[in-house]
Amino acid sequence: MTRYIIKVEADPSSDKIWVILSTGNIKSQETAIAKEGDTIIDFENKPEEILIRRETSLLRTFSKWYCRYVTATSPDENTYYFPIFRNISAGLTTIKEKSGKLPCEDLSEEREKDLKDRNNYLVTLGWRQLEQTALSGEVPTEKPKEHNFLLGTSFLVKALSFSLKLFIVFRDETPLDTKIVNGLPRFTEAGSIFKLPSELWFDAPKLLTLIYYLVIIKIQRNVRQFWNMGHRWRTIEDIRRVFLFPSKKAEYISKNWKDDAFFGSQFLNGCNPLLIKKYTEDKQKIPIKKLKMFYPDIEASIMEGIIYVVDYELLDGIRENVISGHQQFLAAPIVLLKEEDNTLMPIAIQLTQKPADDEPIYTPCDGNAWLLAKIWVRNADFYIHELSSHLLQTHLVGEALFIAIYTSMSRKHPLLRLVSESGRFTLPINVIARNILVNEGGFFTQNTGLGKGAQLEILKRAFKQLTYQSLCLPDDLKNRGVENLSNYYYKQDGLMIWAAINKFCDAVVNNYYRNDSDIKNDYELQRFIKQLYQNGLSKCKGGWPNTLETREDTAKFLTTIMFTCSALHAAVNNGQYDTYAWMPNGPTTMRQPPPKLKEDVTEEYIMNTLPDINVTLESMSVAHFLSQPPSRNLLGQYSDEVKHEPKMKGPIEEFNEVLKKIEDYIDRRSKTQELPYEYLSPSSIENSITI
Ligand SMILES: [Fe+2]
């Protein structure tokens, strides 16, 4: 006989509660729960379910007794977990054992069937060229609780939930068809969210929040349009006319966007802080001879390691767009920056990739021409931010990660329970993005300078450069040589969040895996890694592991997944409206080519280059929609069932304590900053990519 210690987490009750351990056929003796101290049950087998009997008087038959969970711990410290999290009525209730289990601990038929079902989800419908799909430009087949407006509309939410459930019940389940296209991460074939398996859909509050913001933003756009009917931009200050409903940060940017120090700071703390690198003369794209004419000591500064570069080479030779019959223009600029007195100042801009004698180098002494060169850089930054840093590195990589893990592991696998939070709502939001933003007639083809096929070309180029290390923040910062850059808050906050996630993953991995052999023997985990390497990331030559050997490597890999789908996405997503609301700080297209002569550039020349009023309004609206405040599932928050599981409980509590400390630190720092950096404050980071 094994002596199990039973613990019941429930509301106090005056009723008599009985517990029976069971394997289905064999049952232990009925034992009353001790009101004080531990309850002991002797049972020979491993308990697979428990039976709870609540004995109450006739008068109290309809009274409620809320029970959270029950655990049964054997003398060798094996804990069996029975999550309940609901009211238990009078009479007998059966609850199944549900701790996360590695494959070697669970050889049940149920698990085998579950795995088979999940693998069947992966139906690859051939190798249709991407040129026929959305990304090429052709049409293919919530705030935190206290701020959420939906909390006051529970009737609406309930009604929508009910309709969704009804729809799910009467609908044939569709498999998760996916697509493999060379040169891009794997993505779902579904052309609408209703073609996804229903368990991957938005829930009612998320759907309502999306609809609410869509309506509000549409109304705002129409108000702006009505207000400015018949107007066109004559001066930069005219743009302020559409600047209704801006955020505080957008206001700040509209007043400081011309400032060189602010321009430099956006490479560190704007919505695209991933590009800046230490400058080496390797490629000689900007001839040093020419730089010396402006900065005689440039070589010494390079040697000193205080010169940095942002290079938009991905845009070189990309096809330009035509909007409403008007040719648009692109540049692939290179900007050099120097760190002096803890401030990063731009010192030179070249608007092309190839050095040429007649190719001007713009410097801060060039007046209007310098301002226009900076606007070209901001325009290039918009493309690379949205397509590479945002869409590819977070949304598409997150989708491939989720598809690989979702189809390789059983529901009972503890790591699936952990990581599935990182993929919540990612597939439906990506389906919507492919249908309205990057499709033919979508936002990009109508409002940006990128011509047909250009989005796909940029994505493919960016994916070629994407490596596993570039998604591991400490390695990425080291490889870019930016560890010593000061006032780089993305770096500071990102490293704190990275360390917190890594410590959490480490604790979870060590709780489930006794040693490195357990990792090698976990065939579901190994299958996930292989699936991701071979199909998910199209054998991308980026140092992605195709096997995991140690607990340390596994914790790092999980950290990369969680960080990418939470913090990295927050860093590149949450500041879109702040950054792009003031159009000159991030124009989505340019209507004139770069000037031949610096002297040609006047304010009128700049105004003729910037987007017109319609494109400005559309871009503001889209940026606003994409910068919705985070919904209810923040980093570190897990369902009741997961967060009380014995091997998860401690790490999740500790993780949340660390996140709280980071939040407090960022709050205190924000009070001292003119433009606070809060995109990586834990209360702004969602667990997954949902917008
Ligand atoms: Fe996003």
mmCIF file with all atom_site columns, C-alpha atoms in Angstrom, residues 448-584:
data_model
loop_
_atom_site.group_PDB
_atom_site.id
_atom_site.type_symbol
_atom_site.label_atom_id
_atom_site.label_alt_id
_atom_site.label_comp_id
_atom_site.label_asym_id
_atom_site.label_entity_id
_atom_site.label_seq_id
_atom_site.pdbx_PDB_ins_code
_atom_site.Cartn_x
_atom_site.Cartn_y
_atom_site.Cartn_z
_atom_site.occupancy
_atom_site.B_iso_or_equiv
_atom_site.pdbx_formal_charge
_atom_site.auth_seq_id
_atom_site.auth_comp_id
_atom_site.auth_asym_id
_atom_site.auth_atom_id
_atom_site.pdbx_PDB_model_num
ATOM 1   C CA . THR A 1 448 ? 3.458  52.518 -49.686 1.00 0.00 ? 448 THR A CA 1
ATOM 2   C CA . GLY A 1 449 ? 6.286  52.842 -52.169 1.00 0.00 ? 449 GLY A CA 1
ATOM 3   C CA . LEU A 1 450 ? 6.672  49.036 -52.526 1.00 0.00 ? 450 LEU A CA 1
ATOM 4   C CA . GLY A 1 451 ? 5.758  47.745 -55.972 1.00 0.00 ? 451 GLY A CA 1
ATOM 5   C CA . LYS A 1 452 ? 4.408  44.334 -57.039 1.00 0.00 ? 452 LYS A CA 1
ATOM 6   C CA . GLY A 1 453 ? 6.359  41.466 -55.491 1.00 0.00 ? 453 GLY A CA 1
ATOM 7   C CA . ALA A 1 454 ? 8.482  43.890 -53.461 1.00 0.00 ? 454 ALA A CA 1
ATOM 8   C CA . GLN A 1 455 ? 7.126  42.797 -50.090 1.00 0.00 ? 455 GLN A CA 1
ATOM 9   C CA . LEU A 1 456 ? 7.941  39.170 -50.843 1.00 0.00 ? 456 LEU A CA 1
ATOM 10  C CA . GLU A 1 457 ? 11.413 40.028 -52.083 1.00 0.00 ? 457 GLU A CA 1
ATOM 11  C CA . ILE A 1 458 ? 12.214 42.016 -48.912 1.00 0.00 ? 458 ILE A CA 1
ATOM 12  C CA . LEU A 1 459 ? 10.829 39.232 -46.704 1.00 0.00 ? 459 LEU A CA 1
ATOM 13  C CA . LYS A 1 460 ? 12.941 36.613 -48.484 1.00 0.00 ? 460 LYS A CA 1
ATOM 14  C CA . ARG A 1 461 ? 16.087 38.725 -48.225 1.00 0.00 ? 461 ARG A CA 1
ATOM 15  C CA . ALA A 1 462 ? 15.422 39.372 -44.543 1.00 0.00 ? 462 ALA A CA 1
ATOM 16  C CA . PHE A 1 463 ? 14.721 35.690 -43.863 1.00 0.00 ? 463 PHE A CA 1
ATOM 17  C CA . LYS A 1 464 ? 18.075 34.742 -45.422 1.00 0.00 ? 464 LYS A CA 1
ATOM 18  C CA . GLN A 1 465 ? 19.778 36.921 -42.814 1.00 0.00 ? 465 GLN A CA 1
ATOM 19  C CA . LEU A 1 466 ? 17.667 35.784 -39.875 1.00 0.00 ? 466 LEU A CA 1
ATOM 20  C CA . THR A 1 467 ? 19.549 33.538 -37.483 1.00 0.00 ? 467 THR A CA 1
ATOM 21  C CA . TYR A 1 468 ? 18.768 31.748 -34.232 1.00 0.00 ? 468 TYR A CA 1
ATOM 22  C CA . GLN A 1 469 ? 21.332 33.992 -32.551 1.00 0.00 ? 469 GLN A CA 1
ATOM 23  C CA . SER A 1 470 ? 19.652 37.135 -33.843 1.00 0.00 ? 470 SER A CA 1
ATOM 24  C CA . LEU A 1 471 ? 16.553 36.136 -31.863 1.00 0.00 ? 471 LEU A CA 1
ATOM 25  C CA . CYS A 1 472 ? 18.560 35.361 -28.682 1.00 0.00 ? 472 CYS A CA 1
ATOM 26  C CA . LEU A 1 473 ? 18.857 38.888 -27.297 1.00 0.00 ? 473 LEU A CA 1
ATOM 27  C CA . PRO A 1 474 ? 22.211 38.608 -25.444 1.00 0.00 ? 474 PRO A CA 1
ATOM 28  C CA . ASP A 1 475 ? 23.854 37.014 -28.524 1.00 0.00 ? 475 ASP A CA 1
ATOM 29  C CA . ASP A 1 476 ? 22.223 39.514 -30.848 1.00 0.00 ? 476 ASP A CA 1
ATOM 30  C CA . LEU A 1 477 ? 23.492 42.532 -28.881 1.00 0.00 ? 477 LEU A CA 1
ATOM 31  C CA . LYS A 1 478 ? 26.978 41.037 -28.805 1.00 0.00 ? 478 LYS A CA 1
ATOM 32  C CA . ASN A 1 479 ? 26.992 40.310 -32.543 1.00 0.00 ? 479 ASN A CA 1
ATOM 33  C CA . ARG A 1 480 ? 25.850 43.832 -33.323 1.00 0.00 ? 480 ARG A CA 1
ATOM 34  C CA . GLY A 1 481 ? 28.536 45.244 -31.022 1.00 0.00 ? 481 GLY A CA 1
ATOM 35  C CA . VAL A 1 482 ? 26.100 47.460 -29.150 1.00 0.00 ? 482 VAL A CA 1
ATOM 36  C CA . GLU A 1 483 ? 26.598 46.197 -25.590 1.00 0.00 ? 483 GLU A CA 1
ATOM 37  C CA . ASN A 1 484 ? 28.199 49.454 -24.495 1.00 0.00 ? 484 ASN A CA 1
ATOM 38  C CA . LEU A 1 485 ? 25.736 51.868 -26.092 1.00 0.00 ? 485 LEU A CA 1
ATOM 39  C CA . SER A 1 486 ? 24.277 54.045 -23.365 1.00 0.00 ? 486 SER A CA 1
ATOM 40  C CA . ASN A 1 487 ? 20.609 55.009 -22.938 1.00 0.00 ? 487 ASN A CA 1
ATOM 41  C CA . TYR A 1 488 ? 19.647 51.969 -25.027 1.00 0.00 ? 488 TYR A CA 1
ATOM 42  C CA . TYR A 1 489 ? 16.510 51.116 -23.042 1.00 0.00 ? 489 TYR A CA 1
ATOM 43  C CA . TYR A 1 490 ? 15.370 48.349 -25.385 1.00 0.00 ? 490 TYR A CA 1
ATOM 44  C CA . LYS A 1 491 ? 18.665 46.644 -24.550 1.00 0.00 ? 491 LYS A CA 1
ATOM 45  C CA . GLN A 1 492 ? 18.431 47.290 -20.785 1.00 0.00 ? 492 GLN A CA 1
ATOM 46  C CA . ASP A 1 493 ? 14.800 46.276 -20.366 1.00 0.00 ? 493 ASP A CA 1
ATOM 47  C CA . GLY A 1 494 ? 15.042 43.469 -22.918 1.00 0.00 ? 494 GLY A CA 1
ATOM 48  C CA . LEU A 1 495 ? 17.953 41.889 -21.023 1.00 0.00 ? 495 LEU A CA 1
ATOM 49  C CA . MET A 1 496 ? 16.001 42.046 -17.744 1.00 0.00 ? 496 MET A CA 1
ATOM 50  C CA . ILE A 1 497 ? 12.971 40.381 -19.362 1.00 0.00 ? 497 ILE A CA 1
ATOM 51  C CA . TRP A 1 498 ? 15.202 37.836 -21.132 1.00 0.00 ? 498 TRP A CA 1
ATOM 52  C CA . ALA A 1 499 ? 16.870 36.896 -17.813 1.00 0.00 ? 499 ALA A CA 1
ATOM 53  C CA . ALA A 1 500 ? 13.482 36.560 -16.084 1.00 0.00 ? 500 ALA A CA 1
ATOM 54  C CA . ILE A 1 501 ? 12.105 34.283 -18.834 1.00 0.00 ? 501 ILE A CA 1
ATOM 55  C CA . ASN A 1 502 ? 15.311 32.244 -18.912 1.00 0.00 ? 502 ASN A CA 1
ATOM 56  C CA . LYS A 1 503 ? 15.259 31.686 -15.144 1.00 0.00 ? 503 LYS A CA 1
ATOM 57  C CA . PHE A 1 504 ? 11.612 30.640 -15.393 1.00 0.00 ? 504 PHE A CA 1
ATOM 58  C CA . CYS A 1 505 ? 12.215 28.211 -18.281 1.00 0.00 ? 505 CYS A CA 1
ATOM 59  C CA . ASP A 1 506 ? 15.251 26.815 -16.486 1.00 0.00 ? 506 ASP A CA 1
ATOM 60  C CA . ALA A 1 507 ? 13.174 26.069 -13.375 1.00 0.00 ? 507 ALA A CA 1
ATOM 61  C CA . VAL A 1 508 ? 10.357 24.430 -15.366 1.00 0.00 ? 508 VAL A CA 1
ATOM 62  C CA . VAL A 1 509 ? 12.767 22.307 -17.437 1.00 0.00 ? 509 VAL A CA 1
ATOM 63  C CA . ASN A 1 510 ? 14.647 21.168 -14.322 1.00 0.00 ? 510 ASN A CA 1
ATOM 64  C CA . ASN A 1 511 ? 11.371 20.285 -12.581 1.00 0.00 ? 511 ASN A CA 1
ATOM 65  C CA . TYR A 1 512 ? 10.267 17.990 -15.408 1.00 0.00 ? 512 TYR A CA 1
ATOM 66  C CA . TYR A 1 513 ? 13.547 16.592 -16.735 1.00 0.00 ? 513 TYR A CA 1
ATOM 67  C CA . ARG A 1 514 ? 15.839 14.850 -14.216 1.00 0.00 ? 514 ARG A CA 1
ATOM 68  C CA . ASN A 1 515 ? 18.897 14.985 -16.485 1.00 0.00 ? 515 ASN A CA 1
ATOM 69  C CA . ASP A 1 516 ? 20.084 15.573 -20.050 1.00 0.00 ? 516 ASP A CA 1
ATOM 70  C CA . SER A 1 517 ? 19.177 12.015 -21.105 1.00 0.00 ? 517 SER A CA 1
ATOM 71  C CA . ASP A 1 518 ? 15.523 12.796 -20.391 1.00 0.00 ? 518 ASP A CA 1
ATOM 72  C CA . ILE A 1 519 ? 15.818 15.598 -22.964 1.00 0.00 ? 519 ILE A CA 1
ATOM 73  C CA . LYS A 1 520 ? 17.337 13.306 -25.599 1.00 0.00 ? 520 LYS A CA 1
ATOM 74  C CA . ASN A 1 521 ? 14.684 10.657 -24.911 1.00 0.00 ? 521 ASN A CA 1
ATOM 75  C CA . ASP A 1 522 ? 11.713 13.003 -25.145 1.00 0.00 ? 522 ASP A CA 1
ATOM 76  C CA . TYR A 1 523 ? 10.700 12.114 -28.685 1.00 0.00 ? 523 TYR A CA 1
ATOM 77  C CA . GLU A 1 524 ? 7.871  14.666 -28.769 1.00 0.00 ? 524 GLU A CA 1
ATOM 78  C CA . LEU A 1 525 ? 10.312 17.475 -27.966 1.00 0.00 ? 525 LEU A CA 1
ATOM 79  C CA . GLN A 1 526 ? 12.835 16.176 -30.524 1.00 0.00 ? 526 GLN A CA 1
ATOM 80  C CA . ARG A 1 527 ? 10.109 15.859 -33.128 1.00 0.00 ? 527 ARG A CA 1
ATOM 81  C CA . PHE A 1 528 ? 9.107  19.475 -32.520 1.00 0.00 ? 528 PHE A CA 1
ATOM 82  C CA . ILE A 1 529 ? 12.679 20.698 -32.995 1.00 0.00 ? 529 ILE A CA 1
ATOM 83  C CA . LYS A 1 530 ? 13.089 18.669 -36.212 1.00 0.00 ? 530 LYS A CA 1
ATOM 84  C CA . GLN A 1 531 ? 9.711  19.768 -37.537 1.00 0.00 ? 531 GLN A CA 1
ATOM 85  C CA . LEU A 1 532 ? 10.634 23.388 -36.903 1.00 0.00 ? 532 LEU A CA 1
ATOM 86  C CA . TYR A 1 533 ? 14.072 23.058 -38.478 1.00 0.00 ? 533 TYR A CA 1
ATOM 87  C CA . GLN A 1 534 ? 13.072 21.067 -41.556 1.00 0.00 ? 534 GLN A CA 1
ATOM 88  C CA . ASN A 1 535 ? 9.677  22.527 -42.380 1.00 0.00 ? 535 ASN A CA 1
ATOM 89  C CA . GLY A 1 536 ? 8.801  25.387 -40.054 1.00 0.00 ? 536 GLY A CA 1
ATOM 90  C CA . LEU A 1 537 ? 11.833 27.450 -40.984 1.00 0.00 ? 537 LEU A CA 1
ATOM 91  C CA . SER A 1 538 ? 12.430 25.899 -44.415 1.00 0.00 ? 538 SER A CA 1
ATOM 92  C CA . LYS A 1 539 ? 15.909 24.666 -43.423 1.00 0.00 ? 539 LYS A CA 1
ATOM 93  C CA . CYS A 1 540 ? 16.914 28.303 -42.951 1.00 0.00 ? 540 CYS A CA 1
ATOM 94  C CA . LYS A 1 541 ? 20.694 28.389 -42.625 1.00 0.00 ? 541 LYS A CA 1
ATOM 95  C CA . GLY A 1 542 ? 20.626 30.426 -39.491 1.00 0.00 ? 542 GLY A CA 1
ATOM 96  C CA . GLY A 1 543 ? 22.132 28.146 -36.874 1.00 0.00 ? 543 GLY A CA 1
ATOM 97  C CA . TRP A 1 544 ? 18.747 26.823 -35.787 1.00 0.00 ? 544 TRP A CA 1
ATOM 98  C CA . PRO A 1 545 ? 19.165 23.643 -33.723 1.00 0.00 ? 545 PRO A CA 1
ATOM 99  C CA . ASN A 1 546 ? 17.792 20.422 -35.257 1.00 0.00 ? 546 ASN A CA 1
ATOM 100 C CA . THR A 1 547 ? 18.097 18.550 -31.974 1.00 0.00 ? 547 THR A CA 1
ATOM 101 C CA . LEU A 1 548 ? 18.285 19.419 -28.267 1.00 0.00 ? 548 LEU A CA 1
ATOM 102 C CA . GLU A 1 549 ? 20.833 17.612 -26.119 1.00 0.00 ? 549 GLU A CA 1
ATOM 103 C CA . THR A 1 550 ? 20.858 19.323 -22.742 1.00 0.00 ? 550 THR A CA 1
ATOM 104 C CA . ARG A 1 551 ? 18.499 20.920 -20.256 1.00 0.00 ? 551 ARG A CA 1
ATOM 105 C CA . GLU A 1 552 ? 20.391 24.202 -20.615 1.00 0.00 ? 552 GLU A CA 1
ATOM 106 C CA . ASP A 1 553 ? 19.938 24.263 -24.405 1.00 0.00 ? 553 ASP A CA 1
ATOM 107 C CA . THR A 1 554 ? 16.262 23.423 -23.996 1.00 0.00 ? 554 THR A CA 1
ATOM 108 C CA . ALA A 1 555 ? 15.724 26.260 -21.512 1.00 0.00 ? 555 ALA A CA 1
ATOM 109 C CA . LYS A 1 556 ? 17.487 28.669 -23.902 1.00 0.00 ? 556 LYS A CA 1
ATOM 110 C CA . PHE A 1 557 ? 15.382 27.497 -26.821 1.00 0.00 ? 557 PHE A CA 1
ATOM 111 C CA . LEU A 1 558 ? 12.154 27.938 -24.846 1.00 0.00 ? 558 LEU A CA 1
ATOM 112 C CA . THR A 1 559 ? 13.355 31.365 -23.725 1.00 0.00 ? 559 THR A CA 1
ATOM 113 C CA . THR A 1 560 ? 13.873 32.359 -27.363 1.00 0.00 ? 560 THR A CA 1
ATOM 114 C CA . ILE A 1 561 ? 10.336 31.261 -28.258 1.00 0.00 ? 561 ILE A CA 1
ATOM 115 C CA . MET A 1 562 ? 8.747  33.047 -25.310 1.00 0.00 ? 562 MET A CA 1
ATOM 116 C CA . PHE A 1 563 ? 10.833 36.219 -25.737 1.00 0.00 ? 563 PHE A CA 1
ATOM 117 C CA . THR A 1 564 ? 10.145 36.441 -29.491 1.00 0.00 ? 564 THR A CA 1
ATOM 118 C CA . CYS A 1 565 ? 6.394  36.021 -29.104 1.00 0.00 ? 565 CYS A CA 1
ATOM 119 C CA . SER A 1 566 ? 6.080  38.379 -26.139 1.00 0.00 ? 566 SER A CA 1
ATOM 120 C CA . ALA A 1 567 ? 8.778  41.003 -25.486 1.00 0.00 ? 567 ALA A CA 1
ATOM 121 C CA . LEU A 1 568 ? 10.251 41.274 -28.983 1.00 0.00 ? 568 LEU A CA 1
ATOM 122 C CA . HIS A 1 569 ? 6.783  41.684 -30.451 1.00 0.00 ? 569 HIS A CA 1
ATOM 123 C CA . ALA A 1 570 ? 5.869  44.300 -27.825 1.00 0.00 ? 570 ALA A CA 1
ATOM 124 C CA . ALA A 1 571 ? 9.069  46.234 -28.635 1.00 0.00 ? 571 ALA A CA 1
ATOM 125 C CA . VAL A 1 572 ? 8.328  46.425 -32.365 1.00 0.00 ? 572 VAL A CA 1
ATOM 126 C CA . ASN A 1 573 ? 4.530  46.581 -32.197 1.00 0.00 ? 573 ASN A CA 1
ATOM 127 C CA . ASN A 1 574 ? 3.369  48.793 -29.341 1.00 0.00 ? 574 ASN A CA 1
ATOM 128 C CA . GLY A 1 575 ? 5.000  52.012 -30.517 1.00 0.00 ? 575 GLY A CA 1
ATOM 129 C CA . GLN A 1 576 ? 3.618  52.067 -34.070 1.00 0.00 ? 576 GLN A CA 1
ATOM 130 C CA . TYR A 1 577 ? 1.063  54.808 -33.493 1.00 0.00 ? 577 TYR A CA 1
ATOM 131 C CA . ASP A 1 578 ? 3.480  56.886 -31.400 1.00 0.00 ? 578 ASP A CA 1
ATOM 132 C CA . THR A 1 579 ? 6.050  56.703 -34.199 1.00 0.00 ? 579 THR A CA 1
ATOM 133 C CA . TYR A 1 580 ? 3.941  56.994 -37.341 1.00 0.00 ? 580 TYR A CA 1
ATOM 134 C CA . ALA A 1 581 ? 1.076  59.259 -36.226 1.00 0.00 ? 581 ALA A CA 1
ATOM 135 C CA . TRP A 1 582 ? 3.257  62.260 -37.087 1.00 0.00 ? 582 TRP A CA 1
ATOM 136 C CA . MET A 1 583 ? 3.686  61.405 -40.750 1.00 0.00 ? 583 MET A CA 1
ATOM 137 C CA . PRO A 1 584 ? 7.034  63.184 -41.471 1.00 0.00 ? 584 PRO A CA 1
#
